[in-house]
Coordinates of C-alpha atoms in Angstrom, one line a residue:
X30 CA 13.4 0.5 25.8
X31 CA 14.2 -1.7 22.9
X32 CA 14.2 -5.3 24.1
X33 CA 17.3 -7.0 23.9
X34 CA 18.3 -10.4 24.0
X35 CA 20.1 -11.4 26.9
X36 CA 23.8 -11.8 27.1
X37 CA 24.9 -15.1 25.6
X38 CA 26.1 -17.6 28.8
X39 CA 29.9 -17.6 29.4
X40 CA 31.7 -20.8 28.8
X41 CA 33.4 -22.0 25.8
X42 CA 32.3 -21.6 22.6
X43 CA 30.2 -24.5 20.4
X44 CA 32.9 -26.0 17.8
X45 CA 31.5 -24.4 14.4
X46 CA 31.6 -28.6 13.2
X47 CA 28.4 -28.3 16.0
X48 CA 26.8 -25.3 15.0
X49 CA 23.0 -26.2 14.3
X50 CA 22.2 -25.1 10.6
X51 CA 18.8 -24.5 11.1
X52 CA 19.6 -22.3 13.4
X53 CA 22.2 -20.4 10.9
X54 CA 19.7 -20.1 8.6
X55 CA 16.6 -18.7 11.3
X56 CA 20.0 -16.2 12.2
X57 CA 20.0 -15.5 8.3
X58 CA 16.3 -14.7 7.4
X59 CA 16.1 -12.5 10.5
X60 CA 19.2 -10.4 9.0
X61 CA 17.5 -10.5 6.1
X62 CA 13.5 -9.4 6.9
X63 CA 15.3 -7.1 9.9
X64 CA 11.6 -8.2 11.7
X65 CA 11.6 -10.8 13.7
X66 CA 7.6 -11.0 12.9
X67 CA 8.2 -11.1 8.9
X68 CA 10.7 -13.6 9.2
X69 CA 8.6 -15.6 11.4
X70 CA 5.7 -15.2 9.1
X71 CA 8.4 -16.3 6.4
X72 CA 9.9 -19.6 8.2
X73 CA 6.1 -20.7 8.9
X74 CA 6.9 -20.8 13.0
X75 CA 5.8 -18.3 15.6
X76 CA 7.4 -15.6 16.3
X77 CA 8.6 -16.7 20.1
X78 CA 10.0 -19.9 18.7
X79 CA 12.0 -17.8 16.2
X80 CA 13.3 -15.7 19.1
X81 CA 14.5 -19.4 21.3
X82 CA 16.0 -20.3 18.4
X83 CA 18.6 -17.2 17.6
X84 CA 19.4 -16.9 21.3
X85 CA 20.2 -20.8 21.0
X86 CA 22.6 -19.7 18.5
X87 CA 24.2 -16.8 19.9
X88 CA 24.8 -19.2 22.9
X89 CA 26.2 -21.5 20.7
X90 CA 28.7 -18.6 19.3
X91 CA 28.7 -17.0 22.8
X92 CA 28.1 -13.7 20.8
X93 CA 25.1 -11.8 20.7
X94 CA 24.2 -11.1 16.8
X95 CA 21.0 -9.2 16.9
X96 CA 19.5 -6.4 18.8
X97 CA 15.5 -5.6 19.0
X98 CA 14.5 -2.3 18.1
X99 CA 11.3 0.0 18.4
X100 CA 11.2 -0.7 14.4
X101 CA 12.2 -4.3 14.3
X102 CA 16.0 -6.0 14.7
X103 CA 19.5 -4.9 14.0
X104 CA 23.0 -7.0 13.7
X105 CA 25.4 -6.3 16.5
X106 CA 28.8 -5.6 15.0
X107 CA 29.2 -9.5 16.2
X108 CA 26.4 -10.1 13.2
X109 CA 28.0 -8.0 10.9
X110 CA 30.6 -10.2 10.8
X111 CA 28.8 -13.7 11.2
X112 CA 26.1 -13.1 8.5
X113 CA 28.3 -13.0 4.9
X114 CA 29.7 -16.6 6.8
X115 CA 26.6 -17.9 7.7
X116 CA 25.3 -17.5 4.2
X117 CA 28.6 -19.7 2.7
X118 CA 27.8 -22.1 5.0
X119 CA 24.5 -22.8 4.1
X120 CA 25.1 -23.0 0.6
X121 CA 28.3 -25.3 0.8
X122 CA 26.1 -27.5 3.2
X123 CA 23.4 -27.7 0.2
X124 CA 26.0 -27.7 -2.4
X125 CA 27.3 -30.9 -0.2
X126 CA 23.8 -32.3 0.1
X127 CA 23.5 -32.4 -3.4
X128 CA 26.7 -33.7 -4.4
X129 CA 26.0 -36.6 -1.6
X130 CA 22.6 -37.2 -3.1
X131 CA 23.8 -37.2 -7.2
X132 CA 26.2 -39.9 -5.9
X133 CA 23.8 -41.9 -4.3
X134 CA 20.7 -41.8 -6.0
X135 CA 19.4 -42.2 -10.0
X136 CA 19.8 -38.7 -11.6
X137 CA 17.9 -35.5 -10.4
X138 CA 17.1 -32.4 -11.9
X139 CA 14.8 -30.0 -9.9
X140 CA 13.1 -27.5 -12.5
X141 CA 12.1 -23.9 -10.2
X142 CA 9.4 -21.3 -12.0
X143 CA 7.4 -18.3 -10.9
X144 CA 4.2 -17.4 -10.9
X145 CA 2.8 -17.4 -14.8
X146 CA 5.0 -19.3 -15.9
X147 CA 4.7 -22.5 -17.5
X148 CA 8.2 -25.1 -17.6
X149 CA 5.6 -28.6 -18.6
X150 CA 7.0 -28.9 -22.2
X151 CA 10.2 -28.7 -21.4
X152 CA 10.1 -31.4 -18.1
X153 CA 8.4 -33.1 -20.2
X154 CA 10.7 -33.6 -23.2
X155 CA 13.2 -34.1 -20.7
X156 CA 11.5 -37.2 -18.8
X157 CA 10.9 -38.7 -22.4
X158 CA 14.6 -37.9 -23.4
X159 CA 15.9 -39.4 -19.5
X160 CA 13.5 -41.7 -18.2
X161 CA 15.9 -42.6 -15.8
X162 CA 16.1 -39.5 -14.8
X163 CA 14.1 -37.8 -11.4
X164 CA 12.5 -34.5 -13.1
X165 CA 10.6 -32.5 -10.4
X166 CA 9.6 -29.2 -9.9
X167 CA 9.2 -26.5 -7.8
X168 CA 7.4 -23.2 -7.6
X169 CA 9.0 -20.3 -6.4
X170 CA 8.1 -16.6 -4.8
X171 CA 10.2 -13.7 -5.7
X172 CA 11.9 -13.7 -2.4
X173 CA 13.6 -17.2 -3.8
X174 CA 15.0 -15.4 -6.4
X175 CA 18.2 -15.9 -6.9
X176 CA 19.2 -17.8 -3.6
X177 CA 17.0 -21.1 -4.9
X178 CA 19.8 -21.5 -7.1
X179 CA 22.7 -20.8 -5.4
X180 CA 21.4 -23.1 -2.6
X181 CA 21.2 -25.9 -4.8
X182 CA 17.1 -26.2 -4.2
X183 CA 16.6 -26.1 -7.7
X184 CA 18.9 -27.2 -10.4
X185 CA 17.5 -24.5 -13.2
X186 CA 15.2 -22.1 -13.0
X187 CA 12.3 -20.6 -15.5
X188 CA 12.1 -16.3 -14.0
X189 CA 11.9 -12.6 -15.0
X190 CA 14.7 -10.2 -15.1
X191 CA 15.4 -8.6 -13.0
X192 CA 17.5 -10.4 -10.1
X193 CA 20.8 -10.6 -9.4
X194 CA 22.7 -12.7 -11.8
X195 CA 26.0 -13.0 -9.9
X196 CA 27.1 -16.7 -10.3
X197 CA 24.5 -17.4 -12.6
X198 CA 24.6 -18.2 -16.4
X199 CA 21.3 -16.5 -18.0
X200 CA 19.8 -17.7 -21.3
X201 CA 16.4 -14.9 -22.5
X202 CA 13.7 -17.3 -23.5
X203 CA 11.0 -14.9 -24.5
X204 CA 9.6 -11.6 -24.0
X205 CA 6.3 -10.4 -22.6
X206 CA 4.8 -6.5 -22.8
X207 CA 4.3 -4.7 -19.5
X208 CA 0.8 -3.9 -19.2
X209 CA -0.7 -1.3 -16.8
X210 CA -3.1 -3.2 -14.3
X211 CA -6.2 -0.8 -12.8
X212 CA -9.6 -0.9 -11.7
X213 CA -12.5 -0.9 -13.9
X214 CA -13.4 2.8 -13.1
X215 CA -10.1 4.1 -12.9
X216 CA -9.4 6.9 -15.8
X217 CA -7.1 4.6 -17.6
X218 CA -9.1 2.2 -17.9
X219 CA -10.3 1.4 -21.4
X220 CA -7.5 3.1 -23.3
X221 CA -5.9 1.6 -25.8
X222 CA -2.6 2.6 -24.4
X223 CA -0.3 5.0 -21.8
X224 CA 3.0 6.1 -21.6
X225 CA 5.0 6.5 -18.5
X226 CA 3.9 10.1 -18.2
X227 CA 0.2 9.2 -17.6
X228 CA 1.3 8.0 -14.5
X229 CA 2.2 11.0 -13.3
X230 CA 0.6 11.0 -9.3
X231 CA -0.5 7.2 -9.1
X232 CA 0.8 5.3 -6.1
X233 CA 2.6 2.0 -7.1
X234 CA 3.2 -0.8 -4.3
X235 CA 6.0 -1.5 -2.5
X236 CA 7.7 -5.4 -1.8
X237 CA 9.5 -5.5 1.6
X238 CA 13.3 -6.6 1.1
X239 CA 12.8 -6.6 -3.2
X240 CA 15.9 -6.3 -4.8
X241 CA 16.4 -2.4 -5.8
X242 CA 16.8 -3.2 -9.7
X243 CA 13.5 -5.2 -9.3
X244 CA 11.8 -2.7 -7.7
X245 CA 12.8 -0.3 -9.9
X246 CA 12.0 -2.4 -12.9
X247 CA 8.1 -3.0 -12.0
X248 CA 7.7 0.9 -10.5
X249 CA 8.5 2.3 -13.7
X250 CA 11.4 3.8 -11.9
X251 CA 13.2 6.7 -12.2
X252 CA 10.6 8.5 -13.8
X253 CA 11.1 11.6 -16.9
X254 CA 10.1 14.0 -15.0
X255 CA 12.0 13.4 -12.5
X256 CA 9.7 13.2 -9.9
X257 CA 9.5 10.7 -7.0
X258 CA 6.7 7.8 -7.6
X259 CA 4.0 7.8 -4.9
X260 CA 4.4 5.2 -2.3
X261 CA 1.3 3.1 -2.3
X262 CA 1.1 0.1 0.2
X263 CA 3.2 -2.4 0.9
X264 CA 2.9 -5.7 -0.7
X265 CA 4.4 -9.4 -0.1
X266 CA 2.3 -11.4 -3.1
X267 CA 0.7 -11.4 -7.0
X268 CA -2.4 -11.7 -5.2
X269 CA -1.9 -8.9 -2.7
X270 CA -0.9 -6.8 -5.0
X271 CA -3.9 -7.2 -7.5
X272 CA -6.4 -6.6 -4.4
X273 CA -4.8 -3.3 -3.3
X274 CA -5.6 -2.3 -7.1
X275 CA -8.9 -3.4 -7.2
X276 CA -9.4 -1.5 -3.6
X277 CA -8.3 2.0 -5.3
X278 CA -5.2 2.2 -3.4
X279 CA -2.6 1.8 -5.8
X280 CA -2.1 0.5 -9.8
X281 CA 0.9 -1.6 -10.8
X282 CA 2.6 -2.6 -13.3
X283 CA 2.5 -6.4 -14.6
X284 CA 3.8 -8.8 -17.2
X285 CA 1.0 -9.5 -20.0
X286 CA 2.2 -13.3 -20.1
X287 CA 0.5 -15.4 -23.0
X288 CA -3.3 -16.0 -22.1
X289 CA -2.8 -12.9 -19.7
X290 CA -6.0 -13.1 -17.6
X291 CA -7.4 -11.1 -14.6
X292 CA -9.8 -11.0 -12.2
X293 CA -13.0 -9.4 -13.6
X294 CA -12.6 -6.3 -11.8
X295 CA -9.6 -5.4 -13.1
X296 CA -7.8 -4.3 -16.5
X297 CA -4.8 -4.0 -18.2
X298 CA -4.2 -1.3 -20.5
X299 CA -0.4 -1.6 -22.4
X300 CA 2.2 0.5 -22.0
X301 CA 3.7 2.6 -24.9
X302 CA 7.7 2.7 -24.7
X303 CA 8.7 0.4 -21.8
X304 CA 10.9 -2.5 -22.2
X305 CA 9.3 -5.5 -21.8
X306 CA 9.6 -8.0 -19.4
X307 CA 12.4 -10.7 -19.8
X308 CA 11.7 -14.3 -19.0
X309 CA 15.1 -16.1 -18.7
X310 CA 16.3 -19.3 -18.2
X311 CA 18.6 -19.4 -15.1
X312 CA 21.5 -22.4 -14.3
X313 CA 24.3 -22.0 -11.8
X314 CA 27.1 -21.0 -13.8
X315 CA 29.6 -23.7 -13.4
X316 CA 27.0 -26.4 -13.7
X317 CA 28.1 -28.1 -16.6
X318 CA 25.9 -31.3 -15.4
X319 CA 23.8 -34.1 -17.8
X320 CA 21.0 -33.1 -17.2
X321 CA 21.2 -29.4 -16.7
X322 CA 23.0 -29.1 -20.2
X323 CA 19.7 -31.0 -21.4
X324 CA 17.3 -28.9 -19.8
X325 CA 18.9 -25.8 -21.4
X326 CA 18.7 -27.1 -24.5
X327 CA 15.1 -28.5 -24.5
X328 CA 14.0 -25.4 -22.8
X329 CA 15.1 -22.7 -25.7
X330 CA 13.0 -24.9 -28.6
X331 CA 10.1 -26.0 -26.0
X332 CA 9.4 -22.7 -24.2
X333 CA 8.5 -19.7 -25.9
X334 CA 5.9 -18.3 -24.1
X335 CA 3.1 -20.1 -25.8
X336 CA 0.8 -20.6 -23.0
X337 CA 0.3 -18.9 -19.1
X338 CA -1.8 -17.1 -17.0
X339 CA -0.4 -13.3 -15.5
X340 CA 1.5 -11.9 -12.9
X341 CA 4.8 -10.5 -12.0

């Protein structure tokens, strides 16, 4: 029997002006994992804690919002409902952070970028151009893609295409080929190129939660034939990924950045007639500040893809 949480305790509702928002936003990575163990794993807490936590919420609502399953958790209609407001709030409580913060402190500009790619020219430039100005960065994992921004944890954001873009103004910086990544002794390996139809039969990994465009994007997805891709394992990191492939179980696709190096068990071979990978800089759309008007600017002369290491 699927366990449920209890009932929330009758009595009057918490004022939403007392609602805890780290308790919002344990509600919202549940909804969004639909594990209670993967968003655990996520939040960096157990997986007990996690469960306190929403019930202190639902309390606090005096609605229950999720329901445990055999396969993992479910929104109640009640969380249906709550979830697309949750997610405002958080964001106009960061958007309100930030605007407290710009106020009160020197200038700020926090610069986001994924794996392989490399934003130092630019943040540079800009401290030498603004030395005033507080220039940090921060890395970020797929899953931050696009909701760093829209929270307000970065300011701008270096990333591959594609994410969702809703809200966003995008600027293409550079492109970089899409290489084929197997083992050593895998038939591919050593060719001077394949096409799509090569493929034909090889498992490709799978990323819990990825976007669909994403997914589709890196799977090589739909194919010409027609036929479904293979589902090889499930994956939540670069590095997971590349060991699944150097195990035999799967090959995957990856972005051949600028000084493109893998581990020395595996290779890339390129692939003939796929559209390469798009790195993009990416500013919340109505962000018309100092500072982020700079970085843009800096950023199109001062990163073109001159230097990196790989990954997707």
């Amino acid at each position: 029997m699927p366990d449920r949480a209890p009932e929330p305790a009758p009595g009057r509702p918490t004022p939403v002006a007392d609602l805890d928002l780290r308790l919002v936003r344990y509600f919202t990575v549940v909804a969004e994992h639909g594990h209670f163990g993967r968003a655990a794993h996520a939040l960096h807490i157990t997986q007990p804690s996690l469960s306190r936590q929403v019930r202190r919420l639902e309390q606090q609502l005096g609605a229950r919002l999720l329901d445990r399953t055999p396969r993992g958790s479910r929104l109640t209609a009640a969380g249906e409902v709550f979830l697309p407001h949750a997610k405002a709030l958080l964001r106009s409580a960061a958007e309100a952070a930030t605007r407290a913060r710009a106020a009160a402190e020197p200038s700020r500009l926090t610069v986001g970028y994924v794996t392989a790619t490399i934003v130092t020219p630019a943040v540079r430039e800009l401290r030498r151009r603004h030395p005033d100005a507080d220039v940090r960065t921060l890395h970020l994992a797929w899953q931050d893609l696009p909701q760093a921004l829209l929270d307000h944890r970065v300011d701008v954001m270096v990333a591959r295409l594609p994410f969702p873009t809703d809200g966003l103004h995008v600027t293409v910086l550079y492109d970089e080929p899409r290489v084929l990544v197997v083992p050593l002794d895998h038939r591919l390996a050593g060719k001077e190129s394949v096409t799509v139809d090569d493929l034909a039969g090889e498992p490709m990994p799978r990323v819990r939660g990825s976007d669909p465009a994403r997914s589709a994007f890196w799977r090589l997805e739909p194919r010409p034939d027609g036929l479904p891709v293979p589902d090889g394992p499930y994956v939540d990191e670069v590095e997971d990924k590349f060991e699944l492939v150097a195990a035999g179980q799967t090959v995957a696709v990856s972005a051949a950045a600028p000084g493109f190096v893998l581990r020395p068990d595996l290779t890339g071979v390129p692939l003939d007639g796929v559209e390469p990978s798009h790195v993009v800089l990416a500013t919340r759309a109505e962000d018309r500040g100092r500072l982020v008007t700079a970085f843009r600017k800096i950023a199109r002369t001062h990163l073109t893809g001159t230097s990196g290491d790989a990954g997707s």
